Amino acid sequence: MTAREFFDEELNSLQNQLSELCRFAQHALERSLNAFETQDIQASQDIIDNDDKADLLYEEIIDYAILIITKQQPVATDLRKIIMTIRIATDFERVADFAVNIAKSTIRLGKKADPSMKKALTNLHRMYEISNRMLVDGLKSFIEVDMQLAKQVAEMDDEVDNLYGETIRELFQLNQKHPENIQYVTQLLFICRYLERTADHITNVAENTVYLVKGKHLDLNE
């Protein structure tokens, strides 16, 4: 095996670790939304208790990336790829954190919403669906260095932002009509924010794909 082949193998291993972290974050987000929608307190607690795995996967990526840099002393695109992998790992770890935050809100709620919450709950589920798709496509855009897909991911973030604004307005109106539900509305506001921030972090992944190709930062949400 040549030095270049060995280096490429190490880069592939690093990307495999990144993919594992992404899958963990995606699964955690899926479980947290399901637990929220079914008010499954035990499932929410399990998500919280299992958060250490995301931290461990993240630390393994950082350690391996540093090892590759130390051993191989990469330059140009190779170095950018490693640095971008570290940055993207940070974004995926934050998504896992948001899943934990949603689980904590579910535990604080501890009851079903009344029918007046239906539109807000529908919007939250849609925000999750879009964010979940963004996770899959965001990772794919980076692994395959697909600029077009990266731009599509950023466009999906616009839809999440629109739903976020609509849901926030809806919840504030509900709070005015039913002030007795303020605790429930407050937790829904938090969950809405966690999903919006999830989409923002995945947009960062898309922007890092662009940086990998162009060597400069571009704001895909302009």
PDB file of C-alpha atoms in Angstrom:
ATOM      1  CA  MET A   1       0.000   0.000   0.000  1.00  0.00           C
ATOM      2  CA  THR A   2       1.396   3.396  -1.009  1.00  0.00           C
ATOM      3  CA  ALA A   3       1.571   6.331   1.391  1.00  0.00           C
ATOM      4  CA  ARG A   4      -1.294   8.004  -0.498  1.00  0.00           C
ATOM      5  CA  GLU A   5      -3.454   4.889  -0.323  1.00  0.00           C
ATOM      6  CA  PHE A   6      -2.816   4.584   3.397  1.00  0.00           C
ATOM      7  CA  PHE A   7      -3.711   8.255   3.886  1.00  0.00           C
ATOM      8  CA  ASP A   8      -6.929   7.836   1.894  1.00  0.00           C
ATOM      9  CA  GLU A   9      -7.806   4.852   4.050  1.00  0.00           C
ATOM     10  CA  GLU A  10      -7.367   6.963   7.171  1.00  0.00           C
ATOM     11  CA  LEU A  11      -9.556   9.706   5.699  1.00  0.00           C
ATOM     12  CA  ASN A  12     -12.236   7.119   4.918  1.00  0.00           C
ATOM     13  CA  SER A  13     -12.082   5.856   8.492  1.00  0.00           C
ATOM     14  CA  LEU A  14     -12.523   9.409   9.745  1.00  0.00           C
ATOM     15  CA  GLN A  15     -15.544   9.914   7.518  1.00  0.00           C
ATOM     16  CA  ASN A  16     -17.003   6.617   8.727  1.00  0.00           C
ATOM     17  CA  GLN A  17     -16.737   7.887  12.293  1.00  0.00           C
ATOM     18  CA  LEU A  18     -18.491  11.087  11.227  1.00  0.00           C
ATOM     19  CA  SER A  19     -21.258   9.042   9.610  1.00  0.00           C
ATOM     20  CA  GLU A  20     -21.716   7.070  12.824  1.00  0.00           C
ATOM     21  CA  LEU A  21     -22.107  10.277  14.832  1.00  0.00           C
ATOM     22  CA  CYS A  22     -24.614  11.575  12.293  1.00  0.00           C
ATOM     23  CA  ARG A  23     -26.652   8.374  12.518  1.00  0.00           C
ATOM     24  CA  PHE A  24     -26.633   8.583  16.308  1.00  0.00           C
ATOM     25  CA  ALA A  25     -27.823  12.204  16.231  1.00  0.00           C
ATOM     26  CA  GLN A  26     -30.500  11.351  13.676  1.00  0.00           C
ATOM     27  CA  HIS A  27     -31.775   8.438  15.755  1.00  0.00           C
ATOM     28  CA  ALA A  28     -31.747  10.510  18.950  1.00  0.00           C
ATOM     29  CA  LEU A  29     -33.739  13.264  17.259  1.00  0.00           C
ATOM     30  CA  GLU A  30     -36.249  10.750  15.901  1.00  0.00           C
ATOM     31  CA  ARG A  31     -36.693   9.119  19.310  1.00  0.00           C
ATOM     32  CA  SER A  32     -37.041  12.447  21.091  1.00  0.00           C
ATOM     33  CA  LEU A  33     -39.817  13.635  18.754  1.00  0.00           C
ATOM     34  CA  ASN A  34     -41.612  10.323  19.025  1.00  0.00           C
ATOM     35  CA  ALA A  35     -41.359  10.434  22.827  1.00  0.00           C
ATOM     36  CA  PHE A  36     -42.658  13.999  22.818  1.00  0.00           C
ATOM     37  CA  GLU A  37     -45.604  13.184  20.586  1.00  0.00           C
ATOM     38  CA  THR A  38     -46.536  10.095  22.626  1.00  0.00           C
ATOM     39  CA  GLN A  39     -45.588  11.652  25.978  1.00  0.00           C
ATOM     40  CA  ASP A  40     -43.306   8.683  26.683  1.00  0.00           C
ATOM     41  CA  ILE A  41     -41.439   9.787  29.801  1.00  0.00           C
ATOM     42  CA  GLN A  42     -39.316   6.638  30.057  1.00  0.00           C
ATOM     43  CA  ALA A  43     -38.127   6.922  26.447  1.00  0.00           C
ATOM     44  CA  SER A  44     -37.266  10.567  27.095  1.00  0.00           C
ATOM     45  CA  GLN A  45     -35.212   9.599  30.135  1.00  0.00           C
ATOM     46  CA  ASP A  46     -33.410   6.919  28.105  1.00  0.00           C
ATOM     47  CA  ILE A  47     -32.408   9.550  25.536  1.00  0.00           C
ATOM     48  CA  ILE A  48     -30.997  11.735  28.289  1.00  0.00           C
ATOM     49  CA  ASP A  49     -29.118   8.826  29.880  1.00  0.00           C
ATOM     50  CA  ASN A  50     -27.614   7.795  26.524  1.00  0.00           C
ATOM     51  CA  ASP A  51     -26.254  11.246  25.661  1.00  0.00           C
ATOM     52  CA  ASP A  52     -22.729  10.298  26.715  1.00  0.00           C
ATOM     53  CA  LYS A  53     -22.370   8.192  23.557  1.00  0.00           C
ATOM     54  CA  ALA A  54     -22.601  11.289  21.347  1.00  0.00           C
ATOM     55  CA  ASP A  55     -19.876  12.940  23.406  1.00  0.00           C
ATOM     56  CA  LEU A  56     -17.696   9.838  23.131  1.00  0.00           C
ATOM     57  CA  LEU A  57     -18.137   9.584  19.351  1.00  0.00           C
ATOM     58  CA  TYR A  58     -17.312  13.273  19.021  1.00  0.00           C
ATOM     59  CA  GLU A  59     -14.140  12.934  21.109  1.00  0.00           C
ATOM     60  CA  GLU A  60     -13.029   9.925  19.059  1.00  0.00           C
ATOM     61  CA  ILE A  61     -13.373  11.950  15.854  1.00  0.00           C
ATOM     62  CA  ILE A  62     -11.339  14.817  17.282  1.00  0.00           C
ATOM     63  CA  ASP A  63      -8.605  12.498  18.567  1.00  0.00           C
ATOM     64  CA  TYR A  64      -8.358  10.614  15.272  1.00  0.00           C
ATOM     65  CA  ALA A  65      -8.326  13.812  13.224  1.00  0.00           C
ATOM     66  CA  ILE A  66      -5.479  15.193  15.320  1.00  0.00           C
ATOM     67  CA  LEU A  67      -3.602  11.906  14.940  1.00  0.00           C
ATOM     68  CA  ILE A  68      -3.929  12.059  11.146  1.00  0.00           C
ATOM     69  CA  ILE A  69      -2.719  15.658  11.033  1.00  0.00           C
ATOM     70  CA  THR A  70       0.249  14.826  13.260  1.00  0.00           C
ATOM     71  CA  LYS A  71       1.243  11.744  11.262  1.00  0.00           C
ATOM     72  CA  GLN A  72       0.513  12.868   7.729  1.00  0.00           C
ATOM     73  CA  GLN A  73       0.917  16.662   7.894  1.00  0.00           C
ATOM     74  CA  PRO A  74      -1.692  17.171   5.168  1.00  0.00           C
ATOM     75  CA  VAL A  75      -1.994  20.366   3.151  1.00  0.00           C
ATOM     76  CA  ALA A  76      -4.516  22.077   0.850  1.00  0.00           C
ATOM     77  CA  THR A  77      -7.741  20.143   0.226  1.00  0.00           C
ATOM     78  CA  ASP A  78      -6.750  17.219   2.444  1.00  0.00           C
ATOM     79  CA  LEU A  79      -6.208  19.495   5.427  1.00  0.00           C
ATOM     80  CA  ARG A  80      -9.460  21.337   4.724  1.00  0.00           C
ATOM     81  CA  LYS A  81     -11.330  18.031   4.644  1.00  0.00           C
ATOM     82  CA  ILE A  82     -10.018  17.064   8.082  1.00  0.00           C
ATOM     83  CA  ILE A  83     -10.742  20.477   9.585  1.00  0.00           C
ATOM     84  CA  MET A  84     -14.231  20.519   8.072  1.00  0.00           C
ATOM     85  CA  THR A  85     -14.848  17.035   9.478  1.00  0.00           C
ATOM     86  CA  ILE A  86     -14.070  18.353  12.948  1.00  0.00           C
ATOM     87  CA  ARG A  87     -16.411  21.305  12.460  1.00  0.00           C
ATOM     88  CA  ILE A  88     -19.214  19.106  11.131  1.00  0.00           C
ATOM     89  CA  ALA A  89     -18.764  16.684  14.028  1.00  0.00           C
ATOM     90  CA  THR A  90     -19.368  19.639  16.339  1.00  0.00           C
ATOM     91  CA  ASP A  91     -22.637  20.388  14.526  1.00  0.00           C
ATOM     92  CA  PHE A  92     -23.810  16.762  14.734  1.00  0.00           C
ATOM     93  CA  GLU A  93     -22.951  16.637  18.435  1.00  0.00           C
ATOM     94  CA  ARG A  94     -25.076  19.734  18.972  1.00  0.00           C
ATOM     95  CA  VAL A  95     -27.999  18.074  17.162  1.00  0.00           C
ATOM     96  CA  ALA A  96     -27.735  15.189  19.631  1.00  0.00           C
ATOM     97  CA  ASP A  97     -27.787  17.771  22.436  1.00  0.00           C
ATOM     98  CA  PHE A  98     -30.988  19.273  21.030  1.00  0.00           C
ATOM     99  CA  ALA A  99     -32.562  15.808  21.064  1.00  0.00           C
ATOM    100  CA  VAL A 100     -31.733  15.614  24.766  1.00  0.00           C
ATOM    101  CA  ASN A 101     -33.224  19.065  25.324  1.00  0.00           C
ATOM    102  CA  ILE A 102     -36.457  17.988  23.621  1.00  0.00           C
ATOM    103  CA  ALA A 103     -36.543  14.913  25.870  1.00  0.00           C
ATOM    104  CA  LYS A 104     -36.155  17.145  28.928  1.00  0.00           C
ATOM    105  CA  SER A 105     -39.036  19.333  27.764  1.00  0.00           C
ATOM    106  CA  THR A 106     -41.171  16.227  27.281  1.00  0.00           C
ATOM    107  CA  ILE A 107     -40.533  15.204  30.873  1.00  0.00           C
ATOM    108  CA  ARG A 108     -41.434  18.680  32.093  1.00  0.00           C
ATOM    109  CA  LEU A 109     -44.693  18.606  30.123  1.00  0.00           C
ATOM    110  CA  GLY A 110     -46.010  15.335  31.450  1.00  0.00           C
ATOM    111  CA  LYS A 111     -49.453  15.717  29.839  1.00  0.00           C
ATOM    112  CA  LYS A 112     -51.192  15.782  26.481  1.00  0.00           C
ATOM    113  CA  ALA A 113     -51.934  19.038  24.692  1.00  0.00           C
ATOM    114  CA  ASP A 114     -55.494  20.203  24.213  1.00  0.00           C
ATOM    115  CA  PRO A 115     -57.022  20.375  20.685  1.00  0.00           C
ATOM    116  CA  SER A 116     -56.116  24.064  20.343  1.00  0.00           C
ATOM    117  CA  MET A 117     -52.453  23.008  20.046  1.00  0.00           C
ATOM    118  CA  LYS A 118     -53.017  20.875  16.937  1.00  0.00           C
ATOM    119  CA  LYS A 119     -51.618  23.348  14.388  1.00  0.00           C
ATOM    120  CA  ALA A 120     -48.495  24.053  16.446  1.00  0.00           C
ATOM    121  CA  LEU A 121     -47.883  20.330  16.964  1.00  0.00           C
ATOM    122  CA  THR A 122     -48.320  19.673  13.243  1.00  0.00           C
ATOM    123  CA  ASN A 123     -45.774  22.387  12.464  1.00  0.00           C
ATOM    124  CA  LEU A 124     -43.301  20.948  14.957  1.00  0.00           C
ATOM    125  CA  HIS A 125     -43.568  17.538  13.339  1.00  0.00           C
ATOM    126  CA  ARG A 126     -43.014  19.061   9.909  1.00  0.00           C
ATOM    127  CA  MET A 127     -39.950  20.933  11.201  1.00  0.00           C
ATOM    128  CA  TYR A 128     -38.605  17.614  12.447  1.00  0.00           C
ATOM    129  CA  GLU A 129     -39.240  15.884   9.113  1.00  0.00           C
ATOM    130  CA  ILE A 130     -37.368  18.572   7.204  1.00  0.00           C
ATOM    131  CA  SER A 131     -34.488  18.599   9.695  1.00  0.00           C
ATOM    132  CA  ASN A 132     -34.211  14.835   9.474  1.00  0.00           C
ATOM    133  CA  ARG A 133     -33.951  15.033   5.684  1.00  0.00           C
ATOM    134  CA  MET A 134     -31.388  17.798   6.023  1.00  0.00           C
ATOM    135  CA  LEU A 135     -29.268  15.564   8.266  1.00  0.00           C
ATOM    136  CA  VAL A 136     -29.175  12.790   5.687  1.00  0.00           C
ATOM    137  CA  ASP A 137     -28.526  15.092   2.742  1.00  0.00           C
ATOM    138  CA  GLY A 138     -26.112  17.315   4.640  1.00  0.00           C
ATOM    139  CA  LEU A 139     -23.813  14.403   5.436  1.00  0.00           C
ATOM    140  CA  LYS A 140     -24.159  13.065   1.887  1.00  0.00           C
ATOM    141  CA  SER A 141     -23.262  16.439   0.384  1.00  0.00           C
ATOM    142  CA  PHE A 142     -20.035  16.485   2.411  1.00  0.00           C
ATOM    143  CA  ILE A 143     -19.024  12.862   1.864  1.00  0.00           C
ATOM    144  CA  GLU A 144     -19.696  13.060  -1.878  1.00  0.00           C
ATOM    145  CA  VAL A 145     -18.582  16.709  -2.168  1.00  0.00           C
ATOM    146  CA  ASP A 146     -21.896  17.560  -3.823  1.00  0.00           C
ATOM    147  CA  MET A 147     -22.263  21.333  -4.110  1.00  0.00           C
ATOM    148  CA  GLN A 148     -25.758  21.163  -5.593  1.00  0.00           C
ATOM    149  CA  LEU A 149     -27.035  19.001  -2.763  1.00  0.00           C
ATOM    150  CA  ALA A 150     -25.423  21.330  -0.236  1.00  0.00           C
ATOM    151  CA  LYS A 151     -27.384  24.248  -1.697  1.00  0.00           C
ATOM    152  CA  GLN A 152     -30.594  22.216  -1.536  1.00  0.00           C
ATOM    153  CA  VAL A 153     -29.968  21.573   2.157  1.00  0.00           C
ATOM    154  CA  ALA A 154     -29.647  25.312   2.756  1.00  0.00           C
ATOM    155  CA  GLU A 155     -32.911  25.903   0.910  1.00  0.00           C
ATOM    156  CA  MET A 156     -34.671  23.429   3.208  1.00  0.00           C
ATOM    157  CA  ASP A 157     -33.509  25.521   6.151  1.00  0.00           C
ATOM    158  CA  ASP A 158     -35.588  28.405   4.776  1.00  0.00           C
ATOM    159  CA  GLU A 159     -38.697  26.234   5.072  1.00  0.00           C
ATOM    160  CA  VAL A 160     -37.836  25.394   8.684  1.00  0.00           C
ATOM    161  CA  ASP A 161     -37.345  29.101   9.420  1.00  0.00           C
ATOM    162  CA  ASN A 162     -40.762  29.895   7.958  1.00  0.00           C
ATOM    163  CA  LEU A 163     -42.408  27.186  10.050  1.00  0.00           C
ATOM    164  CA  TYR A 164     -40.542  28.440  13.097  1.00  0.00           C
ATOM    165  CA  GLY A 165     -41.905  31.963  12.679  1.00  0.00           C
ATOM    166  CA  GLU A 166     -45.423  30.701  12.029  1.00  0.00           C
ATOM    167  CA  THR A 167     -45.352  28.398  15.045  1.00  0.00           C
ATOM    168  CA  ILE A 168     -43.993  31.042  17.393  1.00  0.00           C
ATOM    169  CA  ARG A 169     -46.828  33.384  16.408  1.00  0.00           C
ATOM    170  CA  GLU A 170     -49.372  30.601  16.820  1.00  0.00           C
ATOM    171  CA  LEU A 171     -48.110  29.741  20.304  1.00  0.00           C
ATOM    172  CA  PHE A 172     -48.106  33.343  21.469  1.00  0.00           C
ATOM    173  CA  GLN A 173     -51.705  33.704  20.291  1.00  0.00           C
ATOM    174  CA  LEU A 174     -52.664  30.506  22.114  1.00  0.00           C
ATOM    175  CA  ASN A 175     -51.026  31.792  25.265  1.00  0.00           C
ATOM    176  CA  GLN A 176     -53.117  34.955  25.095  1.00  0.00           C
ATOM    177  CA  LYS A 177     -56.340  32.961  24.684  1.00  0.00           C
ATOM    178  CA  HIS A 178     -55.460  30.265  27.227  1.00  0.00           C
ATOM    179  CA  PRO A 179     -53.015  31.720  29.769  1.00  0.00           C
ATOM    180  CA  GLU A 180     -53.606  28.699  32.001  1.00  0.00           C
ATOM    181  CA  ASN A 181     -51.539  26.667  29.494  1.00  0.00           C
ATOM    182  CA  ILE A 182     -48.465  28.848  29.806  1.00  0.00           C
ATOM    183  CA  GLN A 183     -46.226  26.048  31.065  1.00  0.00           C
ATOM    184  CA  TYR A 184     -47.156  23.796  28.153  1.00  0.00           C
ATOM    185  CA  VAL A 185     -46.785  26.619  25.634  1.00  0.00           C
ATOM    186  CA  THR A 186     -43.392  27.529  27.085  1.00  0.00           C
ATOM    187  CA  GLN A 187     -42.056  24.007  26.544  1.00  0.00           C
ATOM    188  CA  LEU A 188     -43.425  23.960  22.995  1.00  0.00           C
ATOM    189  CA  LEU A 189     -41.592  27.230  22.363  1.00  0.00           C
ATOM    190  CA  PHE A 190     -38.387  25.600  23.572  1.00  0.00           C
ATOM    191  CA  ILE A 191     -38.893  22.544  21.350  1.00  0.00           C
ATOM    192  CA  CYS A 192     -39.627  24.779  18.383  1.00  0.00           C
ATOM    193  CA  ARG A 193     -36.368  26.619  19.021  1.00  0.00           C
ATOM    194  CA  TYR A 194     -34.390  23.374  19.336  1.00  0.00           C
ATOM    195  CA  LEU A 195     -35.664  22.204  15.947  1.00  0.00           C
ATOM    196  CA  GLU A 196     -34.898  25.548  14.332  1.00  0.00           C
ATOM    197  CA  ARG A 197     -31.354  25.453  15.731  1.00  0.00           C
ATOM    198  CA  THR A 198     -30.988  21.865  14.519  1.00  0.00           C
ATOM    199  CA  ALA A 199     -31.657  23.025  10.964  1.00  0.00           C
ATOM    200  CA  ASP A 200     -29.172  25.878  11.414  1.00  0.00           C
ATOM    201  CA  HIS A 201     -26.408  23.484  12.448  1.00  0.00           C
ATOM    202  CA  ILE A 202     -27.096  21.227   9.482  1.00  0.00           C
ATOM    203  CA  THR A 203     -26.895  24.266   7.222  1.00  0.00           C
ATOM    204  CA  ASN A 204     -23.415  24.746   8.654  1.00  0.00           C
ATOM    205  CA  VAL A 205     -22.602  21.273   7.315  1.00  0.00           C
ATOM    206  CA  ALA A 206     -23.676  22.353   3.831  1.00  0.00           C
ATOM    207  CA  GLU A 207     -21.606  25.527   4.073  1.00  0.00           C
ATOM    208  CA  ASN A 208     -18.580  23.480   5.098  1.00  0.00           C
ATOM    209  CA  THR A 209     -19.059  21.392   1.961  1.00  0.00           C
ATOM    210  CA  VAL A 210     -18.882  24.585  -0.077  1.00  0.00           C
ATOM    211  CA  TYR A 211     -15.749  25.642   1.795  1.00  0.00           C
ATOM    212  CA  LEU A 212     -14.158  22.285   1.052  1.00  0.00           C
ATOM    213  CA  VAL A 213     -14.620  22.905  -2.670  1.00  0.00           C
ATOM    214  CA  LYS A 214     -14.061  26.652  -2.941  1.00  0.00           C
ATOM    215  CA  GLY A 215     -11.683  27.292  -0.061  1.00  0.00           C
ATOM    216  CA  LYS A 216     -13.769  30.194   1.219  1.00  0.00           C
ATOM    217  CA  HIS A 217     -16.796  30.642   3.424  1.00  0.00           C
ATOM    218  CA  LEU A 218     -20.152  31.392   1.828  1.00  0.00           C
ATOM    219  CA  ASP A 219     -23.410  32.101   3.634  1.00  0.00           C
ATOM    220  CA  LEU A 220     -25.936  29.851   1.894  1.00  0.00           C
ATOM    221  CA  ASN A 221     -28.827  31.550   3.671  1.00  0.00           C
ATOM    222  CA  GLU A 222     -28.287  34.967   2.138  1.00  0.00           C
TER     223      GLU A 222
END
